[in-house]
Amino acid sequence: MHQPPTRTAKRLVAPFAAAALLAGALVALQTPAAQAAGSVVKVTGSQGNWQLTVNGSPYTVKGLTWGPSVADAGRYMPDVASMGVNTIRTWGTDASSKPLFDTAAANGIKVIAGFWLQPGGGPGSGGCVNYLTDTQYKNDMLAEFPKWVNTYKDNPGVLMWNVGNESTLGLQNCYGGAELEAQRNAYTTFVNDVAKKIHAVDPNHPVTSTDAWTGAWPYYKRNAPDLDLYAVNAYNAVCNIKSDWQQGGYNKPYIVTETGPAGEWEVDDDANGVPTEPTDVAKGEGYTKAWGCVTGHTGVALGATMFHYGVEDDFGGVWFNLLPGGQKRLSYYAVKKAYGANTSGDNTPPVITDMTVDGATSGVPTGGDVRIRTRTSDPNGDAISYQVLFSSNYIDQNKSLVPAETRNNGDGTLTAKAPSRTGVYKVYVKATDGHGNAGIETKSLKVIPPKANGTNVALGKTATASSFQTDPTGGCPCGAANAVDGKSDTRWASDWSDPQWLQVDLGTSKSFRHVQIAWEAAYAKGYEIQTSQDGRNWTTVKSVTDGNGDIDDFDVNGTGRYVRINGTARGTGYGYSIYEFGVYS
C-alpha cells in the first residue's frame, strides 16, 4: 500500500491560556488533579462487546484528522464542532500543543494526540531507525513522549495517546527479508515499551498505535499487549477491517485513524497512465461507506477520525481535503451528515458530471487551446463561476495547482491555455457558487510539442549519446533512442556534467530546415546544433546561449548525415534530458 501525497507528519498542538490554567487550579483544590481538569477515558467491556467511555459515559469517536495550523485553530474549530465532530487526530505532540488542546476542549472536542516515530509510512517521513540496535533513539523517545504526556495528561482536550503512524509498513522502505521481519517485531515491541511508560505517567487515557494495514496487527498482538486498543488507516479497503479482525483472532477493539474515498494507490490508471481520481460524488459516497462499515462493527470498532480536515489547495488537497482553499466540498457535507449534524439548511456545492477533455490522449500542443466539456448543476440554483487549473505532479512531483486563463464559452464548455511544457498533466475544473462551496473534477491531459511543418527525418533513426542514465529512478534507463522514438513520455538523460551530446544518424546525407527539441526539466542553457558527414568533423549551424527549457522550435538550414545537440551549459544541477529531438526536412 502506498501513501497519498498529503499524508505527512503534522506536529500540531499547543499552550494553556492563563484563564484555563486558573480554572484548572481552582478545580484542583476540590478534586484529584487527574480528574479535575482532564477526563478519565477508559476502554471498558469484554471480548466483542467493548466501548470507549469518557468520565463513565459512552463515547463513539466521530472524528477528523486535523490539518490547519495551530494559529488557525480558533478560526476552524467551531466549524469542526458544527459538523458533529467530537474528536480530532494529530500526528505529533510537543511544546506547541497547548493551544490546540485548549481550543478543541473549548469547542467540546477531544484530541487523539499523536507521537511520531520513524520511519513512518507517508512521504517525507524519513529516517531508517534500527529498532534492534539503536538504543539511543529508543531511549530518547522513551524520555520524550512521557514528558509530554505528563505535561498534558490533565488537559481536558486529551482523549488518548497514539504512538507511531504506519511505521510497520514504512520499515519496508528500509529493510527486506528476514531483517524486515525482525525490525517489525522490534518496532512493535518498542511501541509496547512506550505504552507502558505512558501508562505509568497517565493511567487515565488509553494508548493505541496506528498502522496502515491490518497485516500489522499480528505484530501488535504478539509484541504489544499493553496497548489498550489498535488503530488502522484504511481507505477503500476500510470495509475489510471487520473480517480481518474476526479472522485474526484479536482480543482488542480498534479505531480507524484515517479513512475516506479510494486513494491514489487504490485506483486504476487511465488511458494516459495516471491514477483515475474519483469524482466528487464518489468521494462523498466513500466517506458515507466508510462510516457505515465502522459503525457496522458494533462492540469492536469504537469510531474513526476520517481524513482530512485540511485547507491545502494542491494535488493531495483536492484528492482528500474536505475544504481545500477553505471551500467546502460534497465530502464535507457527507461527513457532516454521517456524524448526525443537521444539514437541512445547508447551501451545498455545485456538482460537476460528465467532464471530458478534448484531445486528452491524442495530445494538445503546448500553449494550445484545451477545450473542456462539463455538465454542472447547483442544488441551490446559485450562479456558478469556473476556473481551470493544471498540475504537473506526474511530470515533476510539483503538487501545486497552476491557474490557467479560462474562458467560459456559455455552452457547457470551457477553454484554457495548455502549459508550455510537454508531459501528462492533470487538468482541474473548479466550480464555485459564491457561498464558500466548490465542486472540483479532474482528468488527465497529454501536452505534446506543437506540430512542425515537414517530415521528421530523425524519427526512429539510430541515436547515440556521450552518456545516458541507467538508474531506474525517474523512469530510466534513459537511452539515446528515447529521444527519437516519437513518444512524449520517454526521454534521453545524460550524466550530470558538461559537455554532453546526443546525435542521430539519418542514414544518408539530408538537408533540413527546422529543428524541434522537447526538453524535460533538466534542460540546456547553452548548446549547439551541429552537422557532420562522417560523425567526426562537425559544423555548427545554430548556437543557443539563453535556453530556458520547454520547447525549442527554430528554423535552421543544415545538411549532413549526422545531426547532434552538443550541450555546453546545463540549465540545472542535473544533466541534459530530452523527450524528443526532431529534425525536419
Coordinates of N, CA, C and O in Angstrom, one line a residue, residues 13-112:
V13 N -0.2 21.2 17.8 CA -0.8 21.1 19.1 C -0.2 22.1 20.1 O 0.9 22.5 19.9
A14 N -0.8 22.7 21.3 CA -0.1 23.9 21.9 C -0.7 24.5 23.3 O -1.5 24.0 23.8
P15 N -0.4 26.0 24.0 CA -0.3 26.3 25.5 C -1.6 26.7 26.2 O -2.4 27.4 25.6
F16 N -1.7 26.2 27.3 CA -2.8 26.6 28.2 C -2.9 28.1 28.3 O -1.9 28.7 28.6
A17 N -4.0 28.8 28.0 CA -4.2 30.2 28.3 C -4.2 30.4 29.8 O -4.5 29.5 30.5
A18 N -3.9 31.6 30.2 CA -3.8 31.9 31.6 C -5.1 31.6 32.3 O -5.2 31.0 33.4
A19 N -6.2 31.9 31.6 CA -7.6 31.7 32.2 C -7.8 30.2 32.4 O -8.4 29.7 33.4
A20 N -7.4 29.3 31.4 CA -7.5 27.9 31.6 C -6.7 27.4 32.7 O -7.1 26.5 33.5
L21 N -5.5 27.9 32.9 CA -4.7 27.5 34.0 C -5.3 27.8 35.3 O -5.3 27.0 36.3
L22 N -5.9 29.0 35.4 CA -6.5 29.5 36.6 C -7.7 28.6 36.9 O -7.9 28.1 38.1
A23 N -8.5 28.3 35.9 CA -9.7 27.5 36.1 C -9.3 26.1 36.6 O -9.9 25.5 37.5
G24 N -8.3 25.5 36.0 CA -7.8 24.2 36.4 C -7.3 24.2 37.8 O -7.5 23.3 38.6
A25 N -6.6 25.3 38.2 CA -6.1 25.3 39.5 C -7.2 25.4 40.6 O -7.1 24.8 41.6
L26 N -8.2 26.2 40.3 CA -9.3 26.3 41.2 C -10.0 25.0 41.4 O -10.4 24.6 42.5
V27 N -10.3 24.2 40.3 CA -10.9 22.9 40.5 C -10.0 21.9 41.2 O -10.5 21.1 41.9
A28 N -8.7 22.1 41.0 CA -7.8 21.1 41.6 C -7.8 21.2 43.1 O -7.4 20.2 43.8
L29 N -8.3 22.3 43.7 CA -8.4 22.4 45.1 C -9.5 21.5 45.6 O -9.5 21.1 46.8
Q30 N -10.4 21.1 44.7 CA -11.6 20.4 45.2 C -11.5 18.9 44.9 O -12.1 18.0 45.7
T31 N -10.9 18.4 43.8 CA -10.8 17.0 43.5 C -9.4 16.7 43.0 O -8.6 17.6 42.7
P32 N -9.1 15.4 42.9 CA -7.8 15.0 42.4 C -7.5 15.6 41.0 O -8.3 15.7 40.1
A33 N -6.2 16.0 40.8 CA -5.9 16.8 39.6 C -6.2 16.0 38.3 O -6.7 16.6 37.4
A34 N -5.9 14.7 38.3 CA -6.1 14.0 37.0 C -7.5 14.0 36.6 O -7.8 13.9 35.4
Q35 N -8.5 14.0 37.5 CA -9.9 14.0 37.1 C -10.5 15.4 37.1 O -11.6 15.6 36.6
A36 N -9.8 16.4 37.6 CA -10.3 17.7 37.7 C -10.3 18.4 36.4 O -11.4 18.8 35.9
A37 N -9.1 18.6 35.8 CA -9.1 19.3 34.6 C -9.3 18.4 33.4 O -9.9 18.8 32.4
G38 N -8.7 17.2 33.5 CA -8.8 16.3 32.4 C -10.0 15.3 32.5 O -10.7 15.3 33.5
S39 N -10.1 14.5 31.5 CA -11.1 13.4 31.6 C -10.5 12.1 31.9 O -9.3 11.9 31.6
V40 N -11.3 11.2 32.4 CA -10.9 9.8 32.6 C -11.5 9.0 31.5 O -12.8 8.9 31.4
V41 N -10.7 8.5 30.6 CA -11.1 7.8 29.4 C -10.7 6.3 29.6 O -9.5 6.0 29.9
K42 N -11.6 5.5 29.3 CA -11.4 4.0 29.5 C -11.9 3.2 28.3 O -12.9 3.6 27.7
V43 N -11.3 2.1 28.1 CA -11.8 1.1 27.2 C -12.4 0.0 28.1 O -11.7 -0.6 28.9
T44 N -13.8 -0.1 28.1 CA -14.4 -1.0 29.0 C -15.1 -2.1 28.2 O -15.3 -2.1 27.0
G45 N -15.7 -3.1 29.0 CA -16.4 -4.2 28.4 C -15.5 -5.4 28.2 O -14.4 -5.5 28.8
S46 N -16.0 -6.4 27.4 CA -15.3 -7.6 27.3 C -15.3 -8.0 25.8 O -15.8 -7.2 24.9
Q47 N -14.7 -9.1 25.5 CA -14.4 -9.5 24.1 C -15.6 -9.4 23.2 O -16.7 -10.0 23.4
G48 N -15.5 -8.5 22.2 CA -16.5 -8.3 21.2 C -17.6 -7.4 21.7 O -18.6 -7.2 21.0
N49 N -17.5 -6.9 22.9 CA -18.6 -6.0 23.5 C -17.9 -4.9 24.2 O -18.3 -4.6 25.4
W50 N -17.0 -4.2 23.5 CA -16.3 -3.1 24.2 C -17.0 -1.8 23.9 O -17.8 -1.6 23.0
Q51 N -16.6 -0.8 24.7 CA -17.0 0.6 24.4 C -15.9 1.5 25.0 O -15.2 1.2 25.9
L52 N -15.8 2.7 24.4 CA -15.0 3.8 25.0 C -15.9 4.6 25.9 O -17.0 4.9 25.5
T53 N -15.3 5.0 27.1 CA -16.1 5.8 28.0 C -15.3 7.0 28.3 O -14.0 7.0 28.5
V54 N -15.9 8.2 28.5 CA -15.3 9.4 29.0 C -16.0 9.8 30.2 O -17.3 10.1 30.2
N55 N -15.3 9.8 31.3 CA -15.9 10.1 32.6 C -17.2 9.2 32.9 O -18.2 9.6 33.4
G56 N -17.1 8.0 32.4 CA -18.1 7.0 32.7 C -19.2 6.9 31.6 O -20.0 6.0 31.6
S57 N -19.2 7.9 30.7 CA -20.3 7.9 29.7 C -19.8 7.3 28.4 O -18.6 7.6 28.0
P58 N -20.6 6.6 27.6 CA -20.2 6.0 26.4 C -19.8 7.1 25.4 O -20.4 8.2 25.3
Y59 N -18.7 6.8 24.6 CA -18.2 7.8 23.7 C -17.8 7.1 22.4 O -16.9 6.2 22.4
T60 N -18.4 7.4 21.3 CA -18.0 6.9 20.0 C -17.2 8.0 19.3 O -17.6 9.2 19.2
V61 N -16.0 7.7 18.8 CA -15.2 8.6 18.1 C -15.8 9.0 16.8 O -15.9 8.2 15.9
K62 N -16.2 10.3 16.7 CA -16.7 10.8 15.4 C -15.7 11.9 15.0 O -15.9 13.1 15.5
G63 N -14.7 11.5 14.3 CA -13.6 12.4 14.2 C -13.1 12.8 12.8 O -13.6 12.2 11.8
L64 N -12.2 13.7 12.8 CA -11.5 14.1 11.6 C -10.0 14.2 11.9 O -9.6 14.7 13.0
T65 N -9.1 13.9 11.0 CA -7.7 14.3 11.1 C -7.6 15.8 10.9 O -8.3 16.4 10.1
W66 N -6.7 16.4 11.7 CA -6.6 17.8 11.8 C -5.4 18.4 10.9 O -4.3 17.9 11.0
G67 N -5.8 19.3 10.0 CA -4.8 19.9 9.1 C -4.3 21.3 9.3 O -3.2 21.6 9.1
P68 N -5.2 22.2 9.7 CA -4.8 23.6 9.8 C -3.7 23.9 10.8 O -3.5 23.0 11.7
S69 N -3.1 25.0 10.8 CA -2.0 25.4 11.7 C -2.7 25.6 13.1 O -3.9 25.9 13.2
V70 N -1.9 25.5 14.1 CA -2.4 25.8 15.5 C -2.9 27.2 15.5 O -3.9 27.5 16.2
A71 N -2.2 28.1 14.8 CA -2.7 29.5 14.9 C -4.1 29.7 14.3 O -4.8 30.6 14.7
D72 N -4.5 28.8 13.5 CA -5.9 28.9 12.9 C -6.9 28.0 13.6 O -8.0 27.9 13.2
A73 N -6.5 27.4 14.8 CA -7.4 26.5 15.5 C -8.7 27.3 15.9 O -9.8 26.8 15.7
G74 N -8.6 28.5 16.4 CA -9.8 29.3 16.8 C -10.7 29.6 15.6 O -11.9 29.7 15.8
R75 N -10.1 29.7 14.4 CA -10.9 30.0 13.3 C -11.7 28.8 12.8 O -12.9 28.9 12.4
Y76 N -11.1 27.6 12.8 CA -11.7 26.4 12.2 C -12.4 25.5 13.2 O -13.3 24.8 12.8
M77 N -12.0 25.5 14.5 CA -12.6 24.5 15.4 C -14.1 24.7 15.6 O -14.8 23.6 15.7
P78 N -14.7 25.9 15.6 CA -16.2 25.9 15.7 C -16.8 25.2 14.5 O -17.9 24.6 14.7
D79 N -16.2 25.4 13.3 CA -16.8 24.7 12.2 C -16.7 23.2 12.3 O -17.7 22.5 12.0
V80 N -15.6 22.7 12.8 CA -15.4 21.3 13.0 C -16.5 20.8 14.0 O -17.2 19.8 13.7
A81 N -16.8 21.5 15.0 CA -17.8 21.1 16.0 C -19.2 21.1 15.4 O -20.0 20.2 15.7
S82 N -19.4 22.1 14.4 CA -20.7 22.2 13.8 C -21.0 21.0 12.9 O -22.2 20.7 12.5
M83 N -20.0 20.2 12.5 CA -20.1 19.0 11.7 C -20.5 17.8 12.5 O -20.7 16.7 11.9
G84 N -20.7 17.9 13.8 CA -21.0 16.8 14.6 C -19.7 16.0 15.0 O -19.8 14.9 15.6
V85 N -18.6 16.6 14.8 CA -17.3 16.0 15.1 C -17.0 16.2 16.6 O -17.2 17.3 17.2
N86 N -16.6 15.1 17.3 CA -16.2 15.2 18.7 C -14.7 15.0 19.0 O -14.3 15.1 20.1
T87 N -14.0 14.6 17.9 CA -12.6 14.2 18.0 C -11.8 14.7 16.8 O -12.3 14.6 15.7
I88 N -10.6 15.1 17.1 CA -9.6 15.3 16.0 C -8.4 14.5 16.3 O -8.1 14.1 17.5
R89 N -7.6 14.2 15.3 CA -6.4 13.4 15.4 C -5.2 14.2 14.9 O -5.3 14.9 13.9
T90 N -4.1 14.2 15.7 CA -2.8 14.8 15.3 C -1.8 13.7 15.1 O -1.9 12.6 15.6
W91 N -0.6 14.1 14.6 CA 0.5 13.2 14.4 C 1.7 13.5 15.3 O 2.6 12.7 15.3
G92 N 1.6 14.6 16.0 CA 2.8 14.9 16.8 C 2.3 15.7 18.0 O 1.4 16.5 18.0
T93 N 3.0 15.6 19.2 CA 2.7 16.3 20.4 C 4.0 16.8 21.0 O 5.0 16.1 21.1
D94 N 4.0 18.1 21.2 CA 5.2 18.7 21.8 C 4.9 20.0 22.5 O 3.8 20.3 22.9
A95 N 5.9 20.9 22.6 CA 5.7 22.2 23.3 C 4.7 23.1 22.7 O 4.1 24.0 23.3
S96 N 4.4 22.9 21.4 CA 3.5 23.8 20.6 C 2.0 23.3 20.8 O 1.1 23.9 20.2
S97 N 1.8 22.3 21.6 CA 0.5 21.6 21.5 C -0.6 22.2 22.3 O -1.8 22.0 22.1
K98 N -0.3 23.1 23.3 CA -1.3 23.5 24.2 C -2.5 24.3 23.6 O -3.6 24.0 23.9
P99 N -2.2 25.3 22.7 CA -3.4 26.0 22.1 C -4.4 25.1 21.4 O -5.6 25.4 21.5
L100 N -3.9 24.1 20.7 CA -4.8 23.2 20.0 C -5.7 22.4 21.0 O -6.9 22.3 20.8
F101 N -5.0 21.8 22.0 CA -5.8 21.1 23.0 C -6.8 22.0 23.7 O -8.0 21.6 23.9
D102 N -6.4 23.2 24.0 CA -7.3 24.1 24.7 C -8.5 24.6 23.8 O -9.6 24.6 24.3
T103 N -8.2 24.9 22.6 CA -9.2 25.3 21.6 C -10.2 24.2 21.3 O -11.4 24.4 21.3
A104 N -9.7 23.0 21.2 CA -10.5 21.8 21.0 C -11.5 21.6 22.2 O -12.7 21.5 22.0
A105 N -10.9 21.7 23.4 CA -11.7 21.5 24.6 C -12.8 22.6 24.7 O -13.9 22.3 25.1
A106 N -12.4 23.8 24.4 CA -13.4 24.9 24.5 C -14.6 24.7 23.5 O -15.6 25.3 23.7
N107 N -14.4 23.9 22.5 CA -15.4 23.6 21.5 C -16.0 22.2 21.7 O -16.7 21.7 20.7
G108 N -15.8 21.6 22.8 CA -16.4 20.3 23.1 C -15.8 19.2 22.3 O -16.4 18.1 22.0
I109 N -14.5 19.3 21.9 CA -13.8 18.4 21.0 C -12.6 17.8 21.8 O -11.9 18.6 22.5
K110 N -12.3 16.5 21.6 CA -11.2 15.9 22.2 C -10.1 15.5 21.1 O -10.5 15.5 19.9
V111 N -8.9 15.3 21.6 CA -7.8 15.1 20.6 C -7.2 13.7 20.9 O -6.9 13.3 22.0
I112 N -7.0 12.9 19.8 CA -6.2 11.8 19.8 C -4.8 12.3 19.5 O -4.5 12.7 18.3

